[in-house]
Tab-separated table of N, CA and C in Angstrom:
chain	number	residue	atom	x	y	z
A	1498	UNK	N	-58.841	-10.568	69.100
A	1498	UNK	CA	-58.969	-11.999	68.877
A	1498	UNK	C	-58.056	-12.787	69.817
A	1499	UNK	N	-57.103	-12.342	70.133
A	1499	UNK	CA	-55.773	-12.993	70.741
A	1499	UNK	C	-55.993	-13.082	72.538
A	1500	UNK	N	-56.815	-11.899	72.631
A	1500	UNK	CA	-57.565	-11.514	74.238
A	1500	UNK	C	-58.524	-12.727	74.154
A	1501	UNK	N	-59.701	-12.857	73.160
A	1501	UNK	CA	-60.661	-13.765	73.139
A	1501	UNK	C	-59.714	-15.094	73.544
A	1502	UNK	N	-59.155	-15.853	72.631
A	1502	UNK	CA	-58.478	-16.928	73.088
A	1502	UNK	C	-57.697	-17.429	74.867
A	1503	UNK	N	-56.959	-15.634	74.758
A	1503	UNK	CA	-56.023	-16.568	76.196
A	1503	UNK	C	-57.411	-16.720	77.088
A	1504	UNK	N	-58.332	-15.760	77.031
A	1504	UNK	CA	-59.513	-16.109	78.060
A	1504	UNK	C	-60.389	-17.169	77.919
A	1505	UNK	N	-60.030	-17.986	76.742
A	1505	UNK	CA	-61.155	-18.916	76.726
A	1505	UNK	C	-59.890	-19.720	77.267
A	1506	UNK	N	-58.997	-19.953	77.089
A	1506	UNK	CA	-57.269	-20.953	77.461
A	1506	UNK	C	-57.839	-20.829	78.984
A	1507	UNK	N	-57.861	-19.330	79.480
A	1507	UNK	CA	-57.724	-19.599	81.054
A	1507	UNK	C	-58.972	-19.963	81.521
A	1508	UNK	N	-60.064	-19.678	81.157
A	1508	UNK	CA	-61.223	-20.352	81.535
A	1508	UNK	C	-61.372	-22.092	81.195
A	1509	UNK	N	-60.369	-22.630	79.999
A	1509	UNK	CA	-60.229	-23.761	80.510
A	1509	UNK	C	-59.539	-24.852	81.483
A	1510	UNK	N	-58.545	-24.142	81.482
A	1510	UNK	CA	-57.542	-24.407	82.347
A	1510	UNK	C	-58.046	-24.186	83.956
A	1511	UNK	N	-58.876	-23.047	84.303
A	1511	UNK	CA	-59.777	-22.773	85.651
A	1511	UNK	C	-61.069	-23.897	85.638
A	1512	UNK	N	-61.108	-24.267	84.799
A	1512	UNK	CA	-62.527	-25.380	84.721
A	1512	UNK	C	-61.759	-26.787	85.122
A	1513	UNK	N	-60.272	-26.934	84.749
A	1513	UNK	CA	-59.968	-28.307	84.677
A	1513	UNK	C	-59.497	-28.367	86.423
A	1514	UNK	N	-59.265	-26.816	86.841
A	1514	UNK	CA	-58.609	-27.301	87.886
A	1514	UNK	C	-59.820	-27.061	89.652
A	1515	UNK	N	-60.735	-26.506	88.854
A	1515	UNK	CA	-62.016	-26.564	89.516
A	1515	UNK	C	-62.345	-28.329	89.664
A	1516	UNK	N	-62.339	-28.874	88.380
A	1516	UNK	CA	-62.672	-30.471	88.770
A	1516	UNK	C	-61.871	-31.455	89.255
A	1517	UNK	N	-60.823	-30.803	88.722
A	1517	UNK	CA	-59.712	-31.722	89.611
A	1517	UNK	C	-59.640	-31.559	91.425
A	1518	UNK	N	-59.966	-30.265	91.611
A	1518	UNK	CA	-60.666	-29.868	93.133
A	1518	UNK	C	-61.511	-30.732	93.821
A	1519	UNK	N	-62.504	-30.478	92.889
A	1519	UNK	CA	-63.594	-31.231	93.239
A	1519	UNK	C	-63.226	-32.973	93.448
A	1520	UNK	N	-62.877	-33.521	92.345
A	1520	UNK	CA	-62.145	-34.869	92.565
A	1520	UNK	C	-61.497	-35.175	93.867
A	1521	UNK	N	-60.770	-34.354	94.095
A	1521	UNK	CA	-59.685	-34.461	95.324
A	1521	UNK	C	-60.397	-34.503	96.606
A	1522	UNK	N	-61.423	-33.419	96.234
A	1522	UNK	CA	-62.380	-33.110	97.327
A	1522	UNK	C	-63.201	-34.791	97.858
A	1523	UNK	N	-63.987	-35.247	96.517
A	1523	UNK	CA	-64.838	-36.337	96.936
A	1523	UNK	C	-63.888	-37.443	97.120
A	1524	UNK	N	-62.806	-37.665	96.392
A	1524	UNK	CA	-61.809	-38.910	97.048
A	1524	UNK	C	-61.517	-39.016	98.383
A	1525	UNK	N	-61.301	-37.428	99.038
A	1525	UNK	CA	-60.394	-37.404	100.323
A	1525	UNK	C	-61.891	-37.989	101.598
A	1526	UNK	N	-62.943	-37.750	101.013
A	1526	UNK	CA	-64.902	-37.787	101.627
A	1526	UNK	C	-64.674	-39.392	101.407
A	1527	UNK	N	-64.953	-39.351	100.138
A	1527	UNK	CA	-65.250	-40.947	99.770
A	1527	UNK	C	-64.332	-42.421	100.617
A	1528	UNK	N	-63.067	-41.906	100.542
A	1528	UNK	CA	-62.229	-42.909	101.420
A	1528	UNK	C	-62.719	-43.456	102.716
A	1529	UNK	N	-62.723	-42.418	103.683
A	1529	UNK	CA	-62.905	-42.845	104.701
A	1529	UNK	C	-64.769	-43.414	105.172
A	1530	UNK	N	-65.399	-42.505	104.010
A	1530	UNK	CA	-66.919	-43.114	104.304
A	1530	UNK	C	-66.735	-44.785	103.949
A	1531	UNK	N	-65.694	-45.585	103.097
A	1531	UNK	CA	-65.839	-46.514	102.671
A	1531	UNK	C	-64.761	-47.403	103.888
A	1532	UNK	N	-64.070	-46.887	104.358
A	1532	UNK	CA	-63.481	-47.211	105.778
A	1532	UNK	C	-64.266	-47.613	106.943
A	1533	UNK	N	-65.334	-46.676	106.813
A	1533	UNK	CA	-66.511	-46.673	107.680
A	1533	UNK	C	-67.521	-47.554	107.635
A	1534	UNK	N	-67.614	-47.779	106.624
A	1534	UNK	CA	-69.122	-49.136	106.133
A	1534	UNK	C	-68.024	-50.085	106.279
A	1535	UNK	N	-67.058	-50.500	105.912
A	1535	UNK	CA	-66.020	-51.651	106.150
A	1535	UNK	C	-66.362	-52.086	107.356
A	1536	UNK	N	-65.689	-51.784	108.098
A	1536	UNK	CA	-65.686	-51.312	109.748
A	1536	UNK	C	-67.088	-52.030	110.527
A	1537	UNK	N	-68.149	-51.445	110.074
A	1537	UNK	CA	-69.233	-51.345	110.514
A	1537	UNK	C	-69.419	-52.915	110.018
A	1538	UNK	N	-69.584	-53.459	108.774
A	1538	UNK	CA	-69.776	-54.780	108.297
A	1538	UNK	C	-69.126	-55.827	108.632
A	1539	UNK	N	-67.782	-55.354	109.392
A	1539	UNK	CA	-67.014	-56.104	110.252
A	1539	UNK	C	-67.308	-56.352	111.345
A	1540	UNK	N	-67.991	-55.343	112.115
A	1540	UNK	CA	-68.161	-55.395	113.314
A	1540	UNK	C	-69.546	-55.938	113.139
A	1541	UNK	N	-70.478	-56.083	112.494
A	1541	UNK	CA	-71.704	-56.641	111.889
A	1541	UNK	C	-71.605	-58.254	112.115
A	1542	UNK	N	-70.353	-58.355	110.875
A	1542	UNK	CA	-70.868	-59.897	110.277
A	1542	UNK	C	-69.837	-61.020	111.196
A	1543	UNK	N	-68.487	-60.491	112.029
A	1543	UNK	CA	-67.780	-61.500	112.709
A	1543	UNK	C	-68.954	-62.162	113.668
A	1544	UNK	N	-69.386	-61.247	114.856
A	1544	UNK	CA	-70.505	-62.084	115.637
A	1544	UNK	C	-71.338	-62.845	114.671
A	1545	UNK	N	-72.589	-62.664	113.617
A	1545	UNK	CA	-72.884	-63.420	113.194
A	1545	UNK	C	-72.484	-64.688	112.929
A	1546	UNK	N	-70.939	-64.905	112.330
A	1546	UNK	CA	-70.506	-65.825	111.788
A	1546	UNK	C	-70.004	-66.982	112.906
A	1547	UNK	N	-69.432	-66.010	114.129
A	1547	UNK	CA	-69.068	-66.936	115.694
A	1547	UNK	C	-70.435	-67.297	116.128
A	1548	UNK	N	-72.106	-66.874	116.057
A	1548	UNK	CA	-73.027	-66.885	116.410
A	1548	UNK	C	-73.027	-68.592	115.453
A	1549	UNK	N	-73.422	-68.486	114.165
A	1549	UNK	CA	-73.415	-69.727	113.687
A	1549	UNK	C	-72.470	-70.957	114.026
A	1550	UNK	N	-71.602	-70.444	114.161
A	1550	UNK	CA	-70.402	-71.629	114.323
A	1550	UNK	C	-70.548	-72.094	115.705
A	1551	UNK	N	-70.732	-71.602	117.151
A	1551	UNK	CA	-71.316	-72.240	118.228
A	1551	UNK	C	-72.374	-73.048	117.837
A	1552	UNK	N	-73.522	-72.221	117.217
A	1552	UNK	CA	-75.279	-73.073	116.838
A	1552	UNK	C	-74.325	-74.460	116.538
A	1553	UNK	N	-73.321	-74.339	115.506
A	1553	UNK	CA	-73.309	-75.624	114.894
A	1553	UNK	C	-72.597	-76.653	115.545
A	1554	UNK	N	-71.294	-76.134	116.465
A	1554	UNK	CA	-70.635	-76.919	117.577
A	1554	UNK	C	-72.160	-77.361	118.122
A	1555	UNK	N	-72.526	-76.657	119.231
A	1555	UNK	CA	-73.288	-77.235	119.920
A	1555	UNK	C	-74.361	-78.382	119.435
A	1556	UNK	N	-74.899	-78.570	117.984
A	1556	UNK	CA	-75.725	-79.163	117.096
A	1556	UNK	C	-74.934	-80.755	117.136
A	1557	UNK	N	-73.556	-80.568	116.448
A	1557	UNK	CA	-72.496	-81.344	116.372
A	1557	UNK	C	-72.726	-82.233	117.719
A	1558	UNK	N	-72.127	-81.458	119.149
A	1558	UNK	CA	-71.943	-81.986	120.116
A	1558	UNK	C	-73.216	-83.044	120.597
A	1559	UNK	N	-74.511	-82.431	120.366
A	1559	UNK	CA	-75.773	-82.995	120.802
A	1559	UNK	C	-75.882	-84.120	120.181
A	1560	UNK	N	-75.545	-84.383	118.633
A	1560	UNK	CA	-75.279	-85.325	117.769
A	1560	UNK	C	-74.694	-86.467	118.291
A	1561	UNK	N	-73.370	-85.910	118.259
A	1561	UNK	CA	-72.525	-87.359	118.996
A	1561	UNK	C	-73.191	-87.752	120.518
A	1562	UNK	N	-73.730	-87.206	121.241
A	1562	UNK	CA	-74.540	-87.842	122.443
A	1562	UNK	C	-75.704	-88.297	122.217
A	1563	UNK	N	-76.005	-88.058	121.213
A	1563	UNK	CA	-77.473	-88.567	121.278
A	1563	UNK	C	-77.134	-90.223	120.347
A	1564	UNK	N	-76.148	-90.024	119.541
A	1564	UNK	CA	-75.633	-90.944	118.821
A	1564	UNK	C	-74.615	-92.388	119.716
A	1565	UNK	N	-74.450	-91.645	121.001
A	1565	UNK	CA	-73.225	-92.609	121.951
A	1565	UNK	C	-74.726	-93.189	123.025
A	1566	UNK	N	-75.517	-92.390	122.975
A	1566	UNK	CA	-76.185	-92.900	124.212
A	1566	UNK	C	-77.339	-94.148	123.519
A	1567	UNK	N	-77.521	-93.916	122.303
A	1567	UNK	CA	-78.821	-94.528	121.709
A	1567	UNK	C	-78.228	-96.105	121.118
A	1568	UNK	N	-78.983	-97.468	122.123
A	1568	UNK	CA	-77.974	-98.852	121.752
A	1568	UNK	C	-77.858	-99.305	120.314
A	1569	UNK	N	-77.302	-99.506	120.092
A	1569	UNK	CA	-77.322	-100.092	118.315
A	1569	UNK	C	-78.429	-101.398	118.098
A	1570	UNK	N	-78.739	-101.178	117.318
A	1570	UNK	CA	-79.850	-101.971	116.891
A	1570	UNK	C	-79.952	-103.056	116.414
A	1571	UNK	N	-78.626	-103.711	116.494
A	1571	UNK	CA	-78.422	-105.224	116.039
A	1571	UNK	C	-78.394	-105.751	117.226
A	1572	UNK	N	-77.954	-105.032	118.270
A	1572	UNK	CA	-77.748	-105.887	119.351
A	1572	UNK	C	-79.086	-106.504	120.057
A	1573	UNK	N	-80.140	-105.474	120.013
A	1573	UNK	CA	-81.643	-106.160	120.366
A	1573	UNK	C	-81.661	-107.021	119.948
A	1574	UNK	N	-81.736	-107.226	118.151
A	1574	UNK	CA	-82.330	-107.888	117.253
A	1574	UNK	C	-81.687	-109.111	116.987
A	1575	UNK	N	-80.503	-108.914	117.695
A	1575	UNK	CA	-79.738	-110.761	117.521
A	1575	UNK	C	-79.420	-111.162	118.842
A	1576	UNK	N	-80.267	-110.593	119.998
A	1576	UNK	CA	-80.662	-111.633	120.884
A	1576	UNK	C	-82.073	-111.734	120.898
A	1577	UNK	N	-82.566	-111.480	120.313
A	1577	UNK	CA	-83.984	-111.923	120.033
A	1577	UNK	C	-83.923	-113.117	119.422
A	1578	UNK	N	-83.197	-112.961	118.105
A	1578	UNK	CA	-83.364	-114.070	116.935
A	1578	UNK	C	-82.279	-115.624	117.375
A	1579	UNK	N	-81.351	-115.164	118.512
A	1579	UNK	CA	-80.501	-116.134	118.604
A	1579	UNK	C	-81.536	-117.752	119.204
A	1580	UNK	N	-80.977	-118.471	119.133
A	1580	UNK	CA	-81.730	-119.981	119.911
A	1580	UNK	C	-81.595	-119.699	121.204
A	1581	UNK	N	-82.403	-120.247	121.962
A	1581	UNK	CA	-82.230	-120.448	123.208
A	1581	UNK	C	-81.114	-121.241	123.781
A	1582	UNK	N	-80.160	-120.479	124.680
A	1582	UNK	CA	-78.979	-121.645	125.010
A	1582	UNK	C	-79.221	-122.421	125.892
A	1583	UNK	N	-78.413	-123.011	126.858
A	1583	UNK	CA	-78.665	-124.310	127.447
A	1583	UNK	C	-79.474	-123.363	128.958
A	1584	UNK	N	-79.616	-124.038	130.108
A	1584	UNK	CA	-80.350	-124.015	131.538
A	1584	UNK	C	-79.326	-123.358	131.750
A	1585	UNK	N	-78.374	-123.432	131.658
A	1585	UNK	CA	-77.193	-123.467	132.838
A	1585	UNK	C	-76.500	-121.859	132.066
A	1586	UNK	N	-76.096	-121.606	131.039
A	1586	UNK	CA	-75.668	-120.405	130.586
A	1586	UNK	C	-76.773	-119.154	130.661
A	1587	UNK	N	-78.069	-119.845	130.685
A	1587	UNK	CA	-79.284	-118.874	129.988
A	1587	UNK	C	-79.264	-117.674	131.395
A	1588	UNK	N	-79.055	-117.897	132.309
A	1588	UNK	CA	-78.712	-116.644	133.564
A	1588	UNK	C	-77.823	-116.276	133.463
A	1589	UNK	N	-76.293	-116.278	132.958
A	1589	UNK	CA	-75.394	-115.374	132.942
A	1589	UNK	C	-75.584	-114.493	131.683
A	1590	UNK	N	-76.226	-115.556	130.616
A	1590	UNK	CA	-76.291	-113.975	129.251
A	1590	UNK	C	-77.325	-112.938	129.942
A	1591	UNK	N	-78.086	-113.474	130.455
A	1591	UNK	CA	-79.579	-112.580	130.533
A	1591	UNK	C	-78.964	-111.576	131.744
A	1592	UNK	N	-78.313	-111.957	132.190
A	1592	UNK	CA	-77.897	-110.871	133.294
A	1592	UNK	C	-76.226	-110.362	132.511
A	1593	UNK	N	-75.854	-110.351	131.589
A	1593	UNK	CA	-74.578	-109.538	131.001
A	1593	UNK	C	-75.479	-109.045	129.435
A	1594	UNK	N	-76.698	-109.440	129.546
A	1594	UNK	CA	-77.255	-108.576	128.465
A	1594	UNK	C	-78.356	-107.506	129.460
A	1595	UNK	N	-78.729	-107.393	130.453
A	1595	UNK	CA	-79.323	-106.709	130.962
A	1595	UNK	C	-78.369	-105.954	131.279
A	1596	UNK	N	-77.205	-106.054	131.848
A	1596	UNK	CA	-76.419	-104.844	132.385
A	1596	UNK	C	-76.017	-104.271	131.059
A	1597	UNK	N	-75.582	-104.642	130.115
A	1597	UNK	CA	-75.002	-103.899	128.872
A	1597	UNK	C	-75.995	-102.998	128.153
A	1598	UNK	N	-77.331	-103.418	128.559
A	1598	UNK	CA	-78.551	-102.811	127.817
A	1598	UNK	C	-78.854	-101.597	129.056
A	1599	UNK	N	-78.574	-101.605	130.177
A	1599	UNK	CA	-78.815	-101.054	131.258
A	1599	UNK	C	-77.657	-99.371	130.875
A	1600	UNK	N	-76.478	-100.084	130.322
A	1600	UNK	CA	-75.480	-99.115	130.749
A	1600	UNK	C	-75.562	-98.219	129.105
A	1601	UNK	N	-76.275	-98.530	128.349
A	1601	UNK	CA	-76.107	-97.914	127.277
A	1601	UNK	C	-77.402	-96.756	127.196
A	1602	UNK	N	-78.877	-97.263	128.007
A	1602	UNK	CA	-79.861	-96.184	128.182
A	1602	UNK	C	-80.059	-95.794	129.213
A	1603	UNK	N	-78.545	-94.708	129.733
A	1603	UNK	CA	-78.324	-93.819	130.452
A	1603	UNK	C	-78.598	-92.262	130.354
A	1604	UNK	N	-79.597	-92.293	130.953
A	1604	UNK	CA	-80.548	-90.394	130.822
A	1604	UNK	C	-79.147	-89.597	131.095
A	1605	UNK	N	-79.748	-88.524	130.313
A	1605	UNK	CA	-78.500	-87.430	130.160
A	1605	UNK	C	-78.960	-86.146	131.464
């Protein structure tokens, strides 16, 4: 009876240290495979993310030029609506509103 026991003792004790093996085994595997997909998702997703962030500079940049070059729209519309001024002024506006209208729809 006493034989039966230590052999079932050492067969448990050989089972615990079989899995604890094994454990050690897939931790020492598992680490670095997860080092590896890291790595890889790094080297993946930085370009992506510098890929977007130019798209969006450059989006940005086109913005503000398209926004500096295009004349504001009051300025048409309130020399249209203004009165006619006298003989004598009516050639200097028309020629400091032609150059100002001139210098603002400048092709890129």
């Amino acid at each position: 009876m006493i034989i039966y026991i230590t052999i079932l003792f050492i067969l448990i004790i050989f089972n615990i240290l079989i899995i604890l093996i094994i454990l050690i085994i897939l931790i020492i595997l598992i680490i670095p495979i997860i080092f590896i997909i890291l790595i890889i998702l790094i080297i993946v997703i930085i370009p992506i993310i510098l890929i977007i962030l130019i798209i969006l500079i450059i989006l940005i940049i086109l913005l503000i030029i398209i926004i500096a070059t295009t004349p504001p729209p009051s300025s048409s519309s309130s020399s249209s609506q203004s009165p006619p001024p006298s003989s004598s002024s009516s050639s200097s506006s028309l020629s400091t509103s032609s150059s100002s209208s001139s210098s603002f729809s400048s092709p890129l």
